[in-house]
Amino acid sequence: MRILNKTNGIWMILIVLSFGLLQGAILLGLIDAFYEITLVTILINMILAIGLNVIIGFSGQFSLGHAGFMAIGAYATGILTKQFPNYGGMAAGIVVGGIIAGIVALIVGIPTLRLKGDYLAIATLGVAEIIRIIILNMGDLTNGAAGLSGIPYLSTWYIGFFLAVVVLIFAANYKYSSVGRATISVREDEIAAESLGIHTTRYKTIAFVMGAVTAAIAGSIHATYFSVISPDQFNFMKSIDILIIVVFGGIGSLTGSVIAATVLGVLNVFLQPFGSFRMILYAIALISIMIFKPSGLMGTKELNISSFIRKKDKSENKKREEKVR
Amino acid sequence: MKKWVAGVTAMTALVLAGCEAGDVENQTGDEGSVKLGSMFELTGAVSAYGNAEANAVSLAIDEINEEGGIDGKTIELFEYDTKSEDTEAASVATKLATQDGVSAIIGPATSGATKSAIPSVNRAEVPLVSPSATDDTVTIDGNGDVQPFAYRIGFQDSFQGVSLAKFAETELDAQTAIILGDNSSDYATGLSATFKENFSGEVVGEENFTADESDFSAVLTRIKNEDFDVLFVPGYYEQAGLIIKQAREMGIEQPILGPDGFGNDTLIDLAGAGNVSDVYYTSHFSVNSEDPKVQGFIESYEETYGSEPDMFSALAYDAVFVVKQAIEEAGDNAPTAVNDALAELSDFEGITGAFSFDENHNPIKSVTIVELQDGEEVNTTEVSPK
């Protein structure tokens, strides 16, 4: 299969087009400083949701500790960029945060993912709390409950956009690779997958580690964009917020996560002037989606360009055949 | 089909968002009205503080507008909720500073949210006045330089520790003290550190608890066997109420000292009025003050909101008048002019005391230490800065 086929080309054009649209809107002043914060928040949430979707949607394991891995990335980058306030420091922070998050995920994942059932949910719930408490008690390094402030303002929406695209491409390629298919088979039926010689623990662990690393990347952007981080920002409710995006978009659908992160981000901005009514309206929006579309916006489907092309080709072929006749 | 509906909805939302952005123009320096922003924790974990402050801000602005506004201009208030989330605070501060074009922002209530909002206001160059962010590092950055656009109305934590230590020595003749605090809370560790530094007597013991504990009998039994003069509890009313109750029931009769976190009626409900005797805490404000200004504020607050104001409302009320005085002194409502006037602000007379800002944008004001006997405020002592 060639890399530069029609489908990839169209995706590439779509990405460049959305980048161009955003850049144009910023140059025209349609997106000002406030909407830029919203945009970066949406991009961060997108990365988080894609990562969590790899765990929940692909391998069928339930993780409630995404905010914990995000905290690792945020603190690694926060500490490093305070020492080296340049892009080198930030890149180092992303790498170090990703590696630590990956190792922690491995340590938690290998024993718990051997078991069948929702044990990962309980384990990750605990791990996220442990990470938070450790950060809370690391003294001057993490500055305890007050958190780190004055982290250099390095992230721009370009970096957020670039990393979101990288994570999305990575996750999409994973989904359609042989490893990804093996992971999905574990979700569909663990026993059947095992009987076909698939090492279920291994694939579950791969998905879990991938999810954790992407969460750390999102945390790095968060730290260098908002320049203030504290352990309270990465509590249990943050994990739930990410889970909401995944469920809202459709478990197992990457494009669903992208759309859900965007819709919820935009919804939040629209509801801002309503003050305390906002949470009620937000909840009503979520409930109505769950009633009318219980599997989320996209279900398990993807916005699929190749099938679109195929349909078109088929209908063209038909027309041609008819002409021949 | 449904996929399309979802797609179209999302697109419309995006387009609408874009349109709205286009409509809003920067209206800073507009004649005829002064725009002020209010951002507080109206929902979420610390909404009790946020609502008390947001209420007082709108009360103060109504009062100013009734009396003819600032230099004849009425105040237009933009009010937002930060959901008790730090990232939301950054986003709302940017919205106020860039889209709404306010002259100054009042809020948020907590130190964490204030710190998150500061980078946004620094970029937009709009002053922010937090009524109750008491953490020492709020108005200074990592290098020890002052944050150019951030101010606060409440005294900072370290000053509370100093005043309490001073008070324990001079008013209570204490030679020895025990500290019982939550070591996972920044507030508590900061307070106990400054208390220890400034207390000339001996700190004979330091005990810890965690935020969600409700049974303190083990640690209190240990304390009971010690010989000490005062018990210092740097914490919030949720735990302090229970600690006071259990300590008094166990027969610990020594005076109990606390920070401004004690300042909520829930403390007395939790402890039981009979147990709250010989309890002293620092307050930004006392409802028993004879000052006609204070009594006027209490009256109109009760009339509007049906409850007695606490010190958080009082601080927020003062924050509005601080901004008013700065705008009047600047003679201009451009944010940078207001900021310059705020930095120079002196001799402000408010309901939480008279003060000026020091070079780090902290108020130089005296601390009121409230004495509680049988759950009632009986006495207040002023401890002034060194």
mmCIF file of N, CA and C in Angstrom, chain B residues 55-118:
data_model
loop_
_atom_site.group_PDB
_atom_site.id
_atom_site.type_symbol
_atom_site.label_atom_id
_atom_site.label_comp_id
_atom_site.label_asym_id
_atom_site.label_seq_id
_atom_site.Cartn_x
_atom_site.Cartn_y
_atom_site.Cartn_z
ATOM 1 N N ASN B 55 -21.624 38.443 45.279
ATOM 2 C CA ASN B 55 -22.767 39.213 45.787
ATOM 3 C C ASN B 55 -22.329 40.592 46.245
ATOM 4 N N ALA B 56 -21.247 40.624 47.025
ATOM 5 C CA ALA B 56 -20.787 41.906 47.563
ATOM 6 C C ALA B 56 -20.327 42.828 46.442
ATOM 7 N N VAL B 57 -19.707 42.268 45.398
ATOM 8 C CA VAL B 57 -19.250 43.103 44.279
ATOM 9 C C VAL B 57 -20.448 43.752 43.600
ATOM 10 N N SER B 58 -21.503 42.964 43.325
ATOM 11 C CA SER B 58 -22.623 43.598 42.622
ATOM 12 C C SER B 58 -23.343 44.583 43.540
ATOM 13 N N LEU B 59 -23.351 44.290 44.848
ATOM 14 C CA LEU B 59 -23.949 45.241 45.800
ATOM 15 C C LEU B 59 -23.201 46.573 45.761
ATOM 16 N N ALA B 60 -21.865 46.490 45.819
ATOM 17 C CA ALA B 60 -21.052 47.712 45.827
ATOM 18 C C ALA B 60 -21.266 48.497 44.540
ATOM 19 N N ILE B 61 -21.355 47.789 43.422
ATOM 20 C CA ILE B 61 -21.501 48.494 42.142
ATOM 21 C C ILE B 61 -22.875 49.147 42.044
ATOM 22 N N ASP B 62 -23.916 48.468 42.538
ATOM 23 C CA ASP B 62 -25.247 49.091 42.569
ATOM 24 C C ASP B 62 -25.213 50.376 43.389
ATOM 25 N N GLU B 63 -24.535 50.305 44.542
ATOM 26 C CA GLU B 63 -24.464 51.483 45.406
ATOM 27 C C GLU B 63 -23.757 52.636 44.701
ATOM 28 N N ILE B 64 -22.631 52.319 44.043
ATOM 29 C CA ILE B 64 -21.880 53.379 43.359
ATOM 30 C C ILE B 64 -22.726 53.984 42.241
ATOM 31 N N ASN B 65 -23.409 53.117 41.489
ATOM 32 C CA ASN B 65 -24.222 53.631 40.387
ATOM 33 C C ASN B 65 -25.366 54.505 40.882
ATOM 34 N N GLU B 66 -25.950 54.130 42.024
ATOM 35 C CA GLU B 66 -27.037 54.950 42.568
ATOM 36 C C GLU B 66 -26.545 56.340 42.949
ATOM 37 N N GLU B 67 -25.278 56.368 43.391
ATOM 38 C CA GLU B 67 -24.739 57.667 43.799
ATOM 39 C C GLU B 67 -24.091 58.411 42.641
ATOM 40 N N GLY B 68 -24.343 57.978 41.432
ATOM 41 C CA GLY B 68 -23.860 58.737 40.279
ATOM 42 C C GLY B 68 -22.633 58.152 39.613
ATOM 43 N N GLY B 69 -22.210 56.967 40.015
ATOM 44 C CA GLY B 69 -21.111 56.300 39.332
ATOM 45 C C GLY B 69 -19.746 56.883 39.655
ATOM 46 N N ILE B 70 -18.758 56.527 38.839
ATOM 47 C CA ILE B 70 -17.395 57.008 39.041
ATOM 48 C C ILE B 70 -17.182 58.200 38.112
ATOM 49 N N ASP B 71 -16.916 59.361 38.679
ATOM 50 C CA ASP B 71 -16.742 60.590 37.889
ATOM 51 C C ASP B 71 -17.908 60.790 36.916
ATOM 52 N N GLY B 72 -19.109 60.469 37.390
ATOM 53 C CA GLY B 72 -20.285 60.674 36.548
ATOM 54 C C GLY B 72 -20.551 59.563 35.546
ATOM 55 N N LYS B 73 -19.650 58.583 35.488
ATOM 56 C CA LYS B 73 -19.877 57.466 34.558
ATOM 57 C C LYS B 73 -20.439 56.281 35.326
ATOM 58 N N THR B 74 -21.445 55.633 34.767
ATOM 59 C CA THR B 74 -21.980 54.462 35.454
ATOM 60 C C THR B 74 -21.077 53.265 35.189
ATOM 61 N N ILE B 75 -21.131 52.325 36.130
ATOM 62 C CA ILE B 75 -20.302 51.127 35.975
ATOM 63 C C ILE B 75 -21.115 50.053 35.284
ATOM 64 N N GLU B 76 -20.499 49.444 34.290
ATOM 65 C CA GLU B 76 -21.121 48.314 33.626
ATOM 66 C C GLU B 76 -20.369 47.072 34.108
ATOM 67 N N LEU B 77 -21.106 46.106 34.654
ATOM 68 C CA LEU B 77 -20.446 44.945 35.248
ATOM 69 C C LEU B 77 -20.543 43.732 34.331
ATOM 70 N N PHE B 78 -19.396 43.078 34.100
ATOM 71 C CA PHE B 78 -19.380 41.816 33.358
ATOM 72 C C PHE B 78 -19.073 40.717 34.371
ATOM 73 N N GLU B 79 -19.986 39.778 34.509
ATOM 74 C CA GLU B 79 -19.841 38.791 35.568
ATOM 75 C C GLU B 79 -19.692 37.388 34.984
ATOM 76 N N TYR B 80 -18.673 36.657 35.436
ATOM 77 C CA TYR B 80 -18.479 35.289 34.942
ATOM 78 C C TYR B 80 -18.174 34.330 36.084
ATOM 79 N N ASP B 81 -18.380 33.054 35.769
ATOM 80 C CA ASP B 81 -18.149 31.976 36.729
ATOM 81 C C ASP B 81 -16.860 31.256 36.338
ATOM 82 N N THR B 82 -15.978 31.002 37.296
ATOM 83 C CA THR B 82 -14.761 30.251 36.963
ATOM 84 C C THR B 82 -14.911 28.764 37.250
ATOM 85 N N LYS B 83 -16.087 28.329 37.690
ATOM 86 C CA LYS B 83 -16.358 26.912 37.967
ATOM 87 C C LYS B 83 -15.390 26.304 38.990
ATOM 88 N N SER B 84 -14.682 27.114 39.747
ATOM 89 C CA SER B 84 -13.640 26.643 40.672
ATOM 90 C C SER B 84 -12.541 25.888 39.938
ATOM 91 N N GLU B 85 -12.366 26.167 38.625
ATOM 92 C CA GLU B 85 -11.315 25.492 37.864
ATOM 93 C C GLU B 85 -10.265 26.529 37.454
ATOM 94 N N ASP B 86 -8.987 26.141 37.593
ATOM 95 C CA ASP B 86 -7.919 27.094 37.311
ATOM 96 C C ASP B 86 -7.855 27.471 35.833
ATOM 97 N N THR B 87 -8.031 26.485 34.946
ATOM 98 C CA THR B 87 -7.933 26.809 33.525
ATOM 99 C C THR B 87 -9.079 27.721 33.105
ATOM 100 N N GLU B 88 -10.238 27.499 33.713
ATOM 101 C CA GLU B 88 -11.383 28.345 33.405
ATOM 102 C C GLU B 88 -11.096 29.778 33.856
ATOM 103 N N ALA B 89 -10.393 29.919 34.991
ATOM 104 C CA ALA B 89 -10.040 31.257 35.477
ATOM 105 C C ALA B 89 -9.168 31.976 34.451
ATOM 106 N N ALA B 90 -8.192 31.247 33.871
ATOM 107 C CA ALA B 90 -7.324 31.859 32.860
ATOM 108 C C ALA B 90 -8.142 32.284 31.655
ATOM 109 N N SER B 91 -9.069 31.432 31.255
ATOM 110 C CA SER B 91 -9.865 31.724 30.065
ATOM 111 C C SER B 91 -10.804 32.910 30.304
ATOM 112 N N VAL B 92 -11.457 32.928 31.469
ATOM 113 C CA VAL B 92 -12.393 34.014 31.759
ATOM 114 C C VAL B 92 -11.657 35.343 31.901
ATOM 115 N N ALA B 93 -10.479 35.308 32.524
ATOM 116 C CA ALA B 93 -9.710 36.550 32.679
ATOM 117 C C ALA B 93 -9.349 37.120 31.312
ATOM 118 N N THR B 94 -8.974 36.237 30.386
ATOM 119 C CA THR B 94 -8.653 36.705 29.038
ATOM 120 C C THR B 94 -9.881 37.296 28.371
ATOM 121 N N LYS B 95 -11.022 36.644 28.559
ATOM 122 C CA LYS B 95 -12.257 37.140 27.955
ATOM 123 C C LYS B 95 -12.563 38.551 28.464
ATOM 124 N N LEU B 96 -12.476 38.722 29.766
ATOM 125 C CA LEU B 96 -12.776 40.032 30.353
ATOM 126 C C LEU B 96 -11.794 41.088 29.839
ATOM 127 N N ALA B 97 -10.511 40.714 29.826
ATOM 128 C CA ALA B 97 -9.488 41.697 29.509
ATOM 129 C C ALA B 97 -9.469 42.052 28.024
ATOM 130 N N THR B 98 -9.694 41.065 27.152
ATOM 131 C CA THR B 98 -9.557 41.366 25.728
ATOM 132 C C THR B 98 -10.892 41.619 25.042
ATOM 133 N N GLN B 99 -11.891 40.770 25.280
ATOM 134 C CA GLN B 99 -13.157 40.936 24.557
ATOM 135 C C GLN B 99 -14.048 41.998 25.156
ATOM 136 N N ASP B 100 -14.208 41.923 26.491
ATOM 137 C CA ASP B 100 -15.127 42.864 27.119
ATOM 138 C C ASP B 100 -14.450 44.210 27.348
ATOM 139 N N GLY B 101 -13.152 44.231 27.320
ATOM 140 C CA GLY B 101 -12.412 45.481 27.455
ATOM 141 C C GLY B 101 -12.656 46.197 28.767
ATOM 142 N N VAL B 102 -12.555 45.461 29.880
ATOM 143 C CA VAL B 102 -12.816 46.078 31.174
ATOM 144 C C VAL B 102 -11.605 46.895 31.641
ATOM 145 N N SER B 103 -11.878 47.840 32.558
ATOM 146 C CA SER B 103 -10.793 48.658 33.109
ATOM 147 C C SER B 103 -10.037 47.913 34.192
ATOM 148 N N ALA B 104 -10.743 47.048 34.923
ATOM 149 C CA ALA B 104 -10.103 46.263 35.974
ATOM 150 C C ALA B 104 -10.967 45.042 36.239
ATOM 151 N N ILE B 105 -10.321 44.004 36.778
ATOM 152 C CA ILE B 105 -11.028 42.765 37.084
ATOM 153 C C ILE B 105 -11.018 42.564 38.585
ATOM 154 N N ILE B 106 -12.155 42.169 39.153
ATOM 155 C CA ILE B 106 -12.209 41.856 40.573
ATOM 156 C C ILE B 106 -12.441 40.362 40.721
ATOM 157 N N GLY B 107 -11.581 39.695 41.460
ATOM 158 C CA GLY B 107 -11.659 38.252 41.647
ATOM 159 C C GLY B 107 -10.357 37.627 41.193
ATOM 160 N N PRO B 108 -10.275 36.318 41.251
ATOM 161 C CA PRO B 108 -11.146 35.349 41.911
ATOM 162 C C PRO B 108 -10.860 35.257 43.411
ATOM 163 N N ALA B 109 -11.574 34.358 44.094
ATOM 164 C CA ALA B 109 -11.480 34.286 45.547
ATOM 165 C C ALA B 109 -10.247 33.527 46.027
ATOM 166 N N THR B 110 -9.855 32.464 45.330
ATOM 167 C CA THR B 110 -8.790 31.620 45.865
ATOM 168 C C THR B 110 -7.428 31.928 45.232
ATOM 169 N N SER B 111 -6.376 31.555 45.947
ATOM 170 C CA SER B 111 -5.016 31.837 45.482
ATOM 171 C C SER B 111 -4.708 31.110 44.176
ATOM 172 N N GLY B 112 -5.127 29.841 44.074
ATOM 173 C CA GLY B 112 -4.814 29.054 42.881
ATOM 174 C C GLY B 112 -5.409 29.670 41.635
ATOM 175 N N ALA B 113 -6.691 30.025 41.710
ATOM 176 C CA ALA B 113 -7.359 30.610 40.549
ATOM 177 C C ALA B 113 -6.741 31.955 40.206
ATOM 178 N N THR B 114 -6.366 32.724 41.227
ATOM 179 C CA THR B 114 -5.769 34.029 40.974
ATOM 180 C C THR B 114 -4.440 33.869 40.245
ATOM 181 N N LYS B 115 -3.624 32.906 40.717
ATOM 182 C CA LYS B 115 -2.334 32.684 40.059
ATOM 183 C C LYS B 115 -2.521 32.280 38.606
ATOM 184 N N SER B 116 -3.564 31.506 38.316
ATOM 185 C CA SER B 116 -3.796 31.095 36.931
ATOM 186 C C SER B 116 -4.260 32.252 36.072
ATOM 187 N N ALA B 117 -4.970 33.202 36.690
ATOM 188 C CA ALA B 117 -5.488 34.327 35.904
ATOM 189 C C ALA B 117 -4.392 35.353 35.624
ATOM 190 N N ILE B 118 -3.358 35.396 36.465
ATOM 191 C CA ILE B 118 -2.345 36.449 36.352
ATOM 192 C C ILE B 118 -1.610 36.464 35.000
#
